[in-house]
CSV table of C-alpha atoms in Angstrom, one decimal:
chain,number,residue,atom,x,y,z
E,91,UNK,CA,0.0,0.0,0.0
E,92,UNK,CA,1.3,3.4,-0.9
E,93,UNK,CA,1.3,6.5,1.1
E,94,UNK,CA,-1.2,8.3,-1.7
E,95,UNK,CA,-3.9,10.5,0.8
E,96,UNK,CA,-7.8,10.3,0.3
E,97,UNK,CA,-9.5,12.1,-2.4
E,98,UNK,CA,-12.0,14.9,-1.5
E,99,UNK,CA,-14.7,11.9,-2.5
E,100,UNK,CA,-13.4,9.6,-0.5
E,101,UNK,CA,-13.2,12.0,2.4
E,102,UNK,CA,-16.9,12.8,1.5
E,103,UNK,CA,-18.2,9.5,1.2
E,104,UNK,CA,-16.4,7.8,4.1
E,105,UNK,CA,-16.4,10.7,6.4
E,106,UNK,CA,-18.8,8.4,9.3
E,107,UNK,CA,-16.3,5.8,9.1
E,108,UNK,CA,-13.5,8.1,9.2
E,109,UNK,CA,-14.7,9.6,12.5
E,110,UNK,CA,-14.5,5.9,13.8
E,111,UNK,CA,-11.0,4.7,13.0
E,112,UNK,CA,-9.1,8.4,11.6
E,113,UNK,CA,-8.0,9.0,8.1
E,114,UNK,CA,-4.7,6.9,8.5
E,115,UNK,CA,-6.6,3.6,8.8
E,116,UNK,CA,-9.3,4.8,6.0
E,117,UNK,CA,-6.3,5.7,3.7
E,118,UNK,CA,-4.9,2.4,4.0
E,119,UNK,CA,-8.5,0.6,3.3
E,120,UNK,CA,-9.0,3.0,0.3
E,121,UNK,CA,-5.2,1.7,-1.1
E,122,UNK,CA,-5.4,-2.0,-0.3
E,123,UNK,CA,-6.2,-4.8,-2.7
E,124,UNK,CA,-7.7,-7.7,-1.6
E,125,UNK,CA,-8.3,-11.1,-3.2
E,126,UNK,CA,-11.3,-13.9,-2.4
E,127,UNK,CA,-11.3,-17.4,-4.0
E,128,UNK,CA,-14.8,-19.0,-3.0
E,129,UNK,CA,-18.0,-17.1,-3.8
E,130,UNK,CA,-20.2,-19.2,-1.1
E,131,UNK,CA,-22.3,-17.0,1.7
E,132,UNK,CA,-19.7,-16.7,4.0
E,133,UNK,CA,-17.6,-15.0,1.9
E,134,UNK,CA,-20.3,-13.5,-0.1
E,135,UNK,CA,-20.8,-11.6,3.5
E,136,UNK,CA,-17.2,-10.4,3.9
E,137,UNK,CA,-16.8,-9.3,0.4
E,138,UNK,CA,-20.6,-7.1,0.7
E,139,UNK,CA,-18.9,-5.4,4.6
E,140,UNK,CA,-15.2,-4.9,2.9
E,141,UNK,CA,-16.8,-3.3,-0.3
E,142,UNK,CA,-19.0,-1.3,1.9
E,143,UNK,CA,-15.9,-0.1,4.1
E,144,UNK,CA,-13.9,1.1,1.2
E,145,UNK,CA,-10.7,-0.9,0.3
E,146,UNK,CA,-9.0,0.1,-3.2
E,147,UNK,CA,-9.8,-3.3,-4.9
E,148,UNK,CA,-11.4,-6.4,-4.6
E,149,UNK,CA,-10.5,-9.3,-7.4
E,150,UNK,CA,-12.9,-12.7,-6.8
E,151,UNK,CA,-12.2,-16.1,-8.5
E,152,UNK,CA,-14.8,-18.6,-8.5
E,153,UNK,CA,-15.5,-20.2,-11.9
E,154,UNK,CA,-18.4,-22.4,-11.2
E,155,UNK,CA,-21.9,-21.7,-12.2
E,156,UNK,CA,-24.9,-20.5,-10.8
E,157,UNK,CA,-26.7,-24.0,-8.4
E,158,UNK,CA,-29.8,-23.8,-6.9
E,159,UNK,CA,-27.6,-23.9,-3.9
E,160,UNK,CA,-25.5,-21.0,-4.1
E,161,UNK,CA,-28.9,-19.1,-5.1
E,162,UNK,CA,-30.0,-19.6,-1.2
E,163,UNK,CA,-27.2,-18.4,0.1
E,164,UNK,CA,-26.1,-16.0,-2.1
E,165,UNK,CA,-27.6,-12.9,-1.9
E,166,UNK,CA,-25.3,-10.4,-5.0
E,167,UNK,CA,-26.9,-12.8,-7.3
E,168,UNK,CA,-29.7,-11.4,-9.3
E,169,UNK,CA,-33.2,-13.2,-8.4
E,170,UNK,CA,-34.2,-13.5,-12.0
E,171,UNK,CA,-30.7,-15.0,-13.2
E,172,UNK,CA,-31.2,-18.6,-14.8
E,173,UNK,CA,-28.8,-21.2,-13.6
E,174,UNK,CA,-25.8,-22.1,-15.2
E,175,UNK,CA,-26.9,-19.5,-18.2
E,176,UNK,CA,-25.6,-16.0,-16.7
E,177,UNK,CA,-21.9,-16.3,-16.1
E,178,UNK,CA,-20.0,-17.7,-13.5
E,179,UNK,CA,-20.4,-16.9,-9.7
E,180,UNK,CA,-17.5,-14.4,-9.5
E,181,UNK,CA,-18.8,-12.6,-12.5
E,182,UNK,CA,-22.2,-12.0,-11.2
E,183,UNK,CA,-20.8,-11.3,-8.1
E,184,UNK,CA,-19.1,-8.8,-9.3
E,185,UNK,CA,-21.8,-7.0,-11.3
E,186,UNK,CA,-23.7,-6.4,-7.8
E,187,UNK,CA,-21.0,-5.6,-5.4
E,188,UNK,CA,-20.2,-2.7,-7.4
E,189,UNK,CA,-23.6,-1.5,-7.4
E,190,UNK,CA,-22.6,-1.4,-3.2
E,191,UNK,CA,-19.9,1.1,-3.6
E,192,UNK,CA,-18.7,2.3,-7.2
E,193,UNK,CA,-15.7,3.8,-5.7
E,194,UNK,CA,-14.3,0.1,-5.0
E,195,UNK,CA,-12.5,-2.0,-8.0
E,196,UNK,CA,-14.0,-4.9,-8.4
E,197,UNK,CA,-12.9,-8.1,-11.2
E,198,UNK,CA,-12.7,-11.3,-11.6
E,199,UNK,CA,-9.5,-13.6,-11.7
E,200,UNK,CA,-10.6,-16.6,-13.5
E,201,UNK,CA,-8.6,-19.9,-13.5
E,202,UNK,CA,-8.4,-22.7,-10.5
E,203,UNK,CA,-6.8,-21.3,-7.3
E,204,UNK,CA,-4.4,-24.2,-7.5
E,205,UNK,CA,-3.2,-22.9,-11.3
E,206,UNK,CA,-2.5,-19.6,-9.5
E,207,UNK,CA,2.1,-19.0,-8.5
E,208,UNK,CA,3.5,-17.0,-5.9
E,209,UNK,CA,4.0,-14.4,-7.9
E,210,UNK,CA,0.5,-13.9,-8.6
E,211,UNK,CA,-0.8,-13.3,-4.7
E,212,UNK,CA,2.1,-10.3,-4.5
E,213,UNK,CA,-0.1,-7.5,-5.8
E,214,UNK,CA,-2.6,-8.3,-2.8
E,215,UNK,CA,-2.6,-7.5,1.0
E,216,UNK,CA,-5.2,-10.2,2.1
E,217,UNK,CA,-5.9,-13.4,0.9
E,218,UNK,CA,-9.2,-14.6,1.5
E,219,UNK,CA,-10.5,-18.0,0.7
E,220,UNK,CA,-13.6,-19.3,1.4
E,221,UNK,CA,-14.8,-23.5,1.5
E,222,UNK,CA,-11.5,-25.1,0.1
E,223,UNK,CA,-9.4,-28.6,0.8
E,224,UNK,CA,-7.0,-28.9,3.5
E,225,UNK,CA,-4.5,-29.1,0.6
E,226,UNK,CA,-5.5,-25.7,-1.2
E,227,UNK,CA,-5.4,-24.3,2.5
E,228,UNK,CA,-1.7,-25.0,2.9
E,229,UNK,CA,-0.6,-24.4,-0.6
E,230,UNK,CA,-1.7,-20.7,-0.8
E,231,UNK,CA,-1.5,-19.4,2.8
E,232,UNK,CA,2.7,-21.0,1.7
E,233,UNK,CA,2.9,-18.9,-1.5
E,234,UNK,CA,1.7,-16.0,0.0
E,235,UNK,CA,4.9,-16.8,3.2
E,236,UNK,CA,6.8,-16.7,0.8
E,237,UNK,CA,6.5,-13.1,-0.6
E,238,UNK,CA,8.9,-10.5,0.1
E,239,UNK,CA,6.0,-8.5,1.7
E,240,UNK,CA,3.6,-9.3,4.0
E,241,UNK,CA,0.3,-10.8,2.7
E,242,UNK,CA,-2.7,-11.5,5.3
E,243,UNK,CA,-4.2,-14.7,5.0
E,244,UNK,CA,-7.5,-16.0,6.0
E,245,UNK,CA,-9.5,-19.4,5.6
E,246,UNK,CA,-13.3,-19.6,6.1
E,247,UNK,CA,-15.5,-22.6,6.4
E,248,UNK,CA,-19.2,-22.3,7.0
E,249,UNK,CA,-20.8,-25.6,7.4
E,250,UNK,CA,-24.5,-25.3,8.4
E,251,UNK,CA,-24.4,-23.8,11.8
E,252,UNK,CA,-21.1,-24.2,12.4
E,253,UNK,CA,-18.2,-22.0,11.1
E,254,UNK,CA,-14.3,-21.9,11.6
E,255,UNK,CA,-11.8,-18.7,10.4
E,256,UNK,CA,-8.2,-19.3,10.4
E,257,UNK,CA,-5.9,-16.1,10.0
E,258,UNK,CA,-2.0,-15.7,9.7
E,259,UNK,CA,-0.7,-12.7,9.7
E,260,UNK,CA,2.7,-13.4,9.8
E,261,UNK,CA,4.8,-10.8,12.0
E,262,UNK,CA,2.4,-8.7,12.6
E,263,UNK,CA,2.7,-5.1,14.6
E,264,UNK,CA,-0.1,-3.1,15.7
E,265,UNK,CA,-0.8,0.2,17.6
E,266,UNK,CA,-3.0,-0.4,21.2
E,267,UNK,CA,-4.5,2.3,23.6
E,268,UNK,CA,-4.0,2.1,27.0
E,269,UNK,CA,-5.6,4.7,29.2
E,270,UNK,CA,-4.1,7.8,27.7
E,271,UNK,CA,-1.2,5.9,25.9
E,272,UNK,CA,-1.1,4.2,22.6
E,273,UNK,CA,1.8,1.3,22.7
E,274,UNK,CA,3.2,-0.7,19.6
E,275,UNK,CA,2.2,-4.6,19.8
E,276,UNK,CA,4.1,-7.4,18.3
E,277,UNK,CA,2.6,-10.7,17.5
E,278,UNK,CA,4.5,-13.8,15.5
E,279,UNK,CA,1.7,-16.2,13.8
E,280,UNK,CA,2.5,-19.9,12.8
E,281,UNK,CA,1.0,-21.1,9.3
E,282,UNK,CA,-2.4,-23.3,8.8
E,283,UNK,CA,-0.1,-26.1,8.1
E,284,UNK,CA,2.2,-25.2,11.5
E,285,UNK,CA,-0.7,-24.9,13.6
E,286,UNK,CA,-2.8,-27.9,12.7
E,287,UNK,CA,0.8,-30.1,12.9
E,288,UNK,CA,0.7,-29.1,16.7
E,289,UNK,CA,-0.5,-32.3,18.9
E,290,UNK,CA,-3.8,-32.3,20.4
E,291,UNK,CA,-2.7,-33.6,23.7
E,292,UNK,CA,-0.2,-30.6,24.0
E,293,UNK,CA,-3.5,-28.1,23.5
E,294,UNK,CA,-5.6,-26.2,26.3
E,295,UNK,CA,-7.4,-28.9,28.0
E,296,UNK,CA,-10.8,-26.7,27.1
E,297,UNK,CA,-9.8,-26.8,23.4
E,298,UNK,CA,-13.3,-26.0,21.6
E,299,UNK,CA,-14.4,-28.9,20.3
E,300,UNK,CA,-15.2,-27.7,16.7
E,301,UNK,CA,-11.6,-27.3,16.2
E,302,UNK,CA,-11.1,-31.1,16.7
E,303,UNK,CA,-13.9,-32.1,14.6
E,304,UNK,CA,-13.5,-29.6,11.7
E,305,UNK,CA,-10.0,-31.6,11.5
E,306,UNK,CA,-11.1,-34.6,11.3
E,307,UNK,CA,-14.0,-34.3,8.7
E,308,UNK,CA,-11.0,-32.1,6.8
E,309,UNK,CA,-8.8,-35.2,7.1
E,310,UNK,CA,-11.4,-37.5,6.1
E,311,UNK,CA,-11.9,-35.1,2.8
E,312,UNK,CA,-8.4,-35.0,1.9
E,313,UNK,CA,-7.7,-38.9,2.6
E,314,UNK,CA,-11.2,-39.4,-0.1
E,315,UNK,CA,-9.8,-36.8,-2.4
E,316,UNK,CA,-13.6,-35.4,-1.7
E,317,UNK,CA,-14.3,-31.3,-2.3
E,318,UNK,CA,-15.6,-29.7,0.6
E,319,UNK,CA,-18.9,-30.0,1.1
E,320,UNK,CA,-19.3,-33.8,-0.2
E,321,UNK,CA,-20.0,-35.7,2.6
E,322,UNK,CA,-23.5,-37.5,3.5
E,323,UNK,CA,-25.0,-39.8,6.7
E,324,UNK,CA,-23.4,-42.7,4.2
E,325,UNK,CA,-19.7,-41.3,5.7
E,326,UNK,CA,-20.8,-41.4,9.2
E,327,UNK,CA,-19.3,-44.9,9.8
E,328,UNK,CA,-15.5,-44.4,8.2
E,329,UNK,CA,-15.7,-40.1,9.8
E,330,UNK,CA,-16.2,-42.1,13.3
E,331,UNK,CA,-13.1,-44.5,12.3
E,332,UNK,CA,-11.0,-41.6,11.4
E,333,UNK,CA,-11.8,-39.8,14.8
E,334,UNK,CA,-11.0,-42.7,16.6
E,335,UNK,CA,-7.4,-43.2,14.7
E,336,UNK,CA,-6.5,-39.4,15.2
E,337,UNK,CA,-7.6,-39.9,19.0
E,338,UNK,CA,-5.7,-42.8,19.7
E,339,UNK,CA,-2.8,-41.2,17.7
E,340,UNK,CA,-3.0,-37.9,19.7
E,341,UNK,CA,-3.7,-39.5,23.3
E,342,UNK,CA,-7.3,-37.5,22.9
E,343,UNK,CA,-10.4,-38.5,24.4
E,344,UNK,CA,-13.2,-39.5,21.7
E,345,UNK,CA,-15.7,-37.6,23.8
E,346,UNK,CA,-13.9,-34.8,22.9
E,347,UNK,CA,-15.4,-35.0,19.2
E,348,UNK,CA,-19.2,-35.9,19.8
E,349,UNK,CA,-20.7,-37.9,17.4
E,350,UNK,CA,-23.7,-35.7,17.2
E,351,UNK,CA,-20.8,-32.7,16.2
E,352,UNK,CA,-19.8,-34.9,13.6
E,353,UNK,CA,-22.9,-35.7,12.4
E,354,UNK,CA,-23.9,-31.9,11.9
E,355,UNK,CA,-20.4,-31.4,10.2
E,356,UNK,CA,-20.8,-34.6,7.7
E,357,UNK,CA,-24.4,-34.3,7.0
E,358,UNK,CA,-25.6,-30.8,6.8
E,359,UNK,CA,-22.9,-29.3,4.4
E,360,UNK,CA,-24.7,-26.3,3.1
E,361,UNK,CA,-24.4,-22.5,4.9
E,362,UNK,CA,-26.6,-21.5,7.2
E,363,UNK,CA,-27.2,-17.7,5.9
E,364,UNK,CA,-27.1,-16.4,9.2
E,365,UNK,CA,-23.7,-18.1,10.4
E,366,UNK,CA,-22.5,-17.3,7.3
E,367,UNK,CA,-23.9,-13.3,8.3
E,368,UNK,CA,-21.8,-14.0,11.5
E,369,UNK,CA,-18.6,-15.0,10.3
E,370,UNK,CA,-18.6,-12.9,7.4
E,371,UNK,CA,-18.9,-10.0,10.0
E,372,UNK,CA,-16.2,-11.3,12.1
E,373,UNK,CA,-13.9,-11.2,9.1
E,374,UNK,CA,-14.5,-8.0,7.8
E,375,UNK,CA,-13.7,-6.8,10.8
E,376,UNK,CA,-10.4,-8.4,11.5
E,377,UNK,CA,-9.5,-7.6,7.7
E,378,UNK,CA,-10.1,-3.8,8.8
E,379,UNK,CA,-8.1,-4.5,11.8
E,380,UNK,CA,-4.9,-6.0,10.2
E,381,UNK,CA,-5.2,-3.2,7.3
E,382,UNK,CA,-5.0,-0.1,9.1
E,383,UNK,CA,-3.0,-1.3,11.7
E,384,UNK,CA,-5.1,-0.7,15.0
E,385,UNK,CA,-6.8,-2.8,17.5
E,386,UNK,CA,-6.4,-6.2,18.7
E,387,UNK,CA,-6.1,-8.9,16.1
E,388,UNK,CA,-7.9,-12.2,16.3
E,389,UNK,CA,-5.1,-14.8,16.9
E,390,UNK,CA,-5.1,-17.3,15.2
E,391,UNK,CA,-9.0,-19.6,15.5
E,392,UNK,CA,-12.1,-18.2,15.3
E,393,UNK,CA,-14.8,-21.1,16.2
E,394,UNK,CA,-19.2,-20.2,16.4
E,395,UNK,CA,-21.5,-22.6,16.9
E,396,UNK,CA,-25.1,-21.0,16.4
E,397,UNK,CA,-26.7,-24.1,18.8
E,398,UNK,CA,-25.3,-22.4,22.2
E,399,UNK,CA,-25.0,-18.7,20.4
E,400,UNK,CA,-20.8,-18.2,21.2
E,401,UNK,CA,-18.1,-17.1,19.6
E,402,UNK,CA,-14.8,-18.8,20.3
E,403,UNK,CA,-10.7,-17.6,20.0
E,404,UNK,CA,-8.3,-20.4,20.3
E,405,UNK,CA,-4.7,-19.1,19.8
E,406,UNK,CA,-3.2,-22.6,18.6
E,407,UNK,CA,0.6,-21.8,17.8
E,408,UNK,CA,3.9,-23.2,18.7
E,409,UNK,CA,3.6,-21.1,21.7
E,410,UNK,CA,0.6,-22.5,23.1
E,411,UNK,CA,0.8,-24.0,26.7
C-alpha cells in the first residue's frame, strides 16, 4: 500500500467511518487490494462489509456456475438470473457488489486457485478464501509466506451452523490504547499447516471442540480426495473410524469429538445464511483490523457454533501452553 492520501470523495463518502477509525486507517483501506477465492455466503458476507468499508480493490475467483444452492445463500446474485446460463459466480458477483460502492475496484480472476504461483498473490494485501481442501489451504497461505511483503491470509468454512476462520498474519505489529497511551504490539503467527501439525494432547485442555472435529471431517476429505462439502449420513461410519485413529494417535479422548458434532459437520454441508452473516462479519472486521494497523487482532482460531450462540478464539501456535 502506498502512502497516496484520500480524495476529496473519498473524504466525503467515508467521512462516518473516518470519525471511527481516523483518516490513516481509512487511507490504507482506500489503497489496499484484496483477493477472495470462493464465492459461497460466508464470503459473499465479507466481500458485501469490505466493499461497503472502502478498500482500493477487490479481485474474486470462482469459476463455477450459478446451483440452486449458491442461489440460497447468495444474496449479490440477481433473483431473476437462470442457472448455469448467466456467467460464473465471481462474474455475477461482481456486477452487484459494485452496485454497493462504485468507488471500489472490483474483477474477476478466472482460473483454478491451485493454477495460480506466488507471484501472482504479491499484488494483494489479504488473501481470502472461502470452502476449500485442506491441501488448497496450505498451498496458498505457503505462497503467500513466501513473498517478500507481507500478505494477510485467511481461511473460512461455513458448514450449516457451524463455522471456523483461520488467519495468519505473519509478524504482525499493531498500535494499542491504554488509558491515555497508545503502545506498539508485536505478535509472531505460525501457518495453517504449523498450527494444525501441533499435537492435540499438547493443547488447552478446554480446546473448543469444533476445532477437533472440523480436523477430522478435513482429514477424512483429503484422505477421499472429496471437495468440501461432499459428505453424506453414508460417511458417518468411516468419519467415526478416522476420529477414533486421530484420538488414539494424539492420546485425545473421543468424547472430545461428539458424534452428534460430527454428524452436523458430515451431513448438513450447506451454509446457514445467518452463520454465514456471522462469520462474514467477524472477518470483515479483523481484515479492517490487520489493514489499518489498530486494535487487537484475532489470533489465530475463530470457532461459532449458532446451537449455544458463542463465539470462540483459540490461539493454537507453537507457543501455546
Amino acid at each position: 500500500m502506498n502512502g497516496e492520501e484520500l480524495t476529496e470523495q473519498e473524504t466525503a463518502l467515508y467521512d462516518r467511518q473516518i470519525r471511527v477509525w481516523g483518516v490513516d486507517a481509512q487511507r490504507r483501506l482506500s489503497k489496499s487490494h484484496i483477493f477472495v477465492s470462493g464465492l459461497k455466503g460466508t464470503a459473499v458476507e465479507f466481500c458485501k462489509n469490505i466493499v461497503l468499508a472502502g478498500v482500493g480493490s477487490l479481485t474474486l475467483n470462482d469459476d463455477n456456475p450459478v446451483t440452486a444452492e449458491a442461489l440460497a445463500a447468495n444474496f449479490l446474485i440477481p433473483f431473476d438470473e437462470n442457472m448455469g446460463g448467466g456467467g460464473s459466480l465471481a462474474e455475477l458477483c461482481c456486477d452487484s457488489l459494485k452496485d454497493f460502492n462504485p468507488m471500489v475496484h472490483v474483477s474477476v480472476e478466472k482460473g483454478d486457485l491451485s493454477s495460480f504461483d506466488v507471484d501472482f498473490f504479491e499484488k494483494f494485501d489479504v488473501v481470502v478464501i472461502n470452502c476449500c481442501s485442506l491441501a488448497s489451504k496450505k498451498s496458498v497461505n505457503e505462497k503467500c509466506r513466501k513473498l517478500s511483503k507481507r500478505v494477510a491470509f485467511y481461511s473460512v468454512d461455513c458448514r450449516d451452523s457451524c463455522g471456523e476462520i483461520f488467519v495468519d498474519l505473519q509478524k504482525y505489529c499493531y498500535a494499542k490504547k491504554k488509558i491515555d497511551e497508545t503502545v506498539e504490539c508485536q505478535l509472531q503467527y505460525p501457518s495453517f499447516e504449523e498450527a494444525i501439525a501441533i499435537p492435540w494432547r499438547s493443547l488447552p485442555k478446554r480446546m473448543s471442540k469444533l476445532y477437533f472435529a472440523m480436523r477430522v471431517v478435513e482429514r477424512f476429505e483429503d484422505v477421499e480426495k472429496r471437495k468440501p462439502g461432499e459428505t453424506s449420513i453414508a460417511d458417518m461410519a468411516n468419519v467415526l473410524k478416522l476420529r477414533n485413529e486421530l484420538c488414539l494417535a494424539h492420546s485425545l479422548n473421543e468424547s472430545q469429538i461428539p458424534d452428534s458434532l460430527l454428524e452436523r459437520l458430515v451431513v448438513s454441508t450447506k451454509e446457514f445464511p445467518p452463520v454465514s452473516a456471522v462469520l462474514g462479519g467477524i472477518l470483515g472486521q479483523e481484515v479492517i483490523k490487520a489493514i489499518s494497523g489498530k486494535g487487537d487482532p484475532l489470533k489465530n482460531f475463530f470457532f461459532f457454533d449458532a446451537v449455544d450462540g458463542k463465539g470462540v478464539i483459540e490461539d493454537i501456535s507453537t507457543s501455546t501452553p
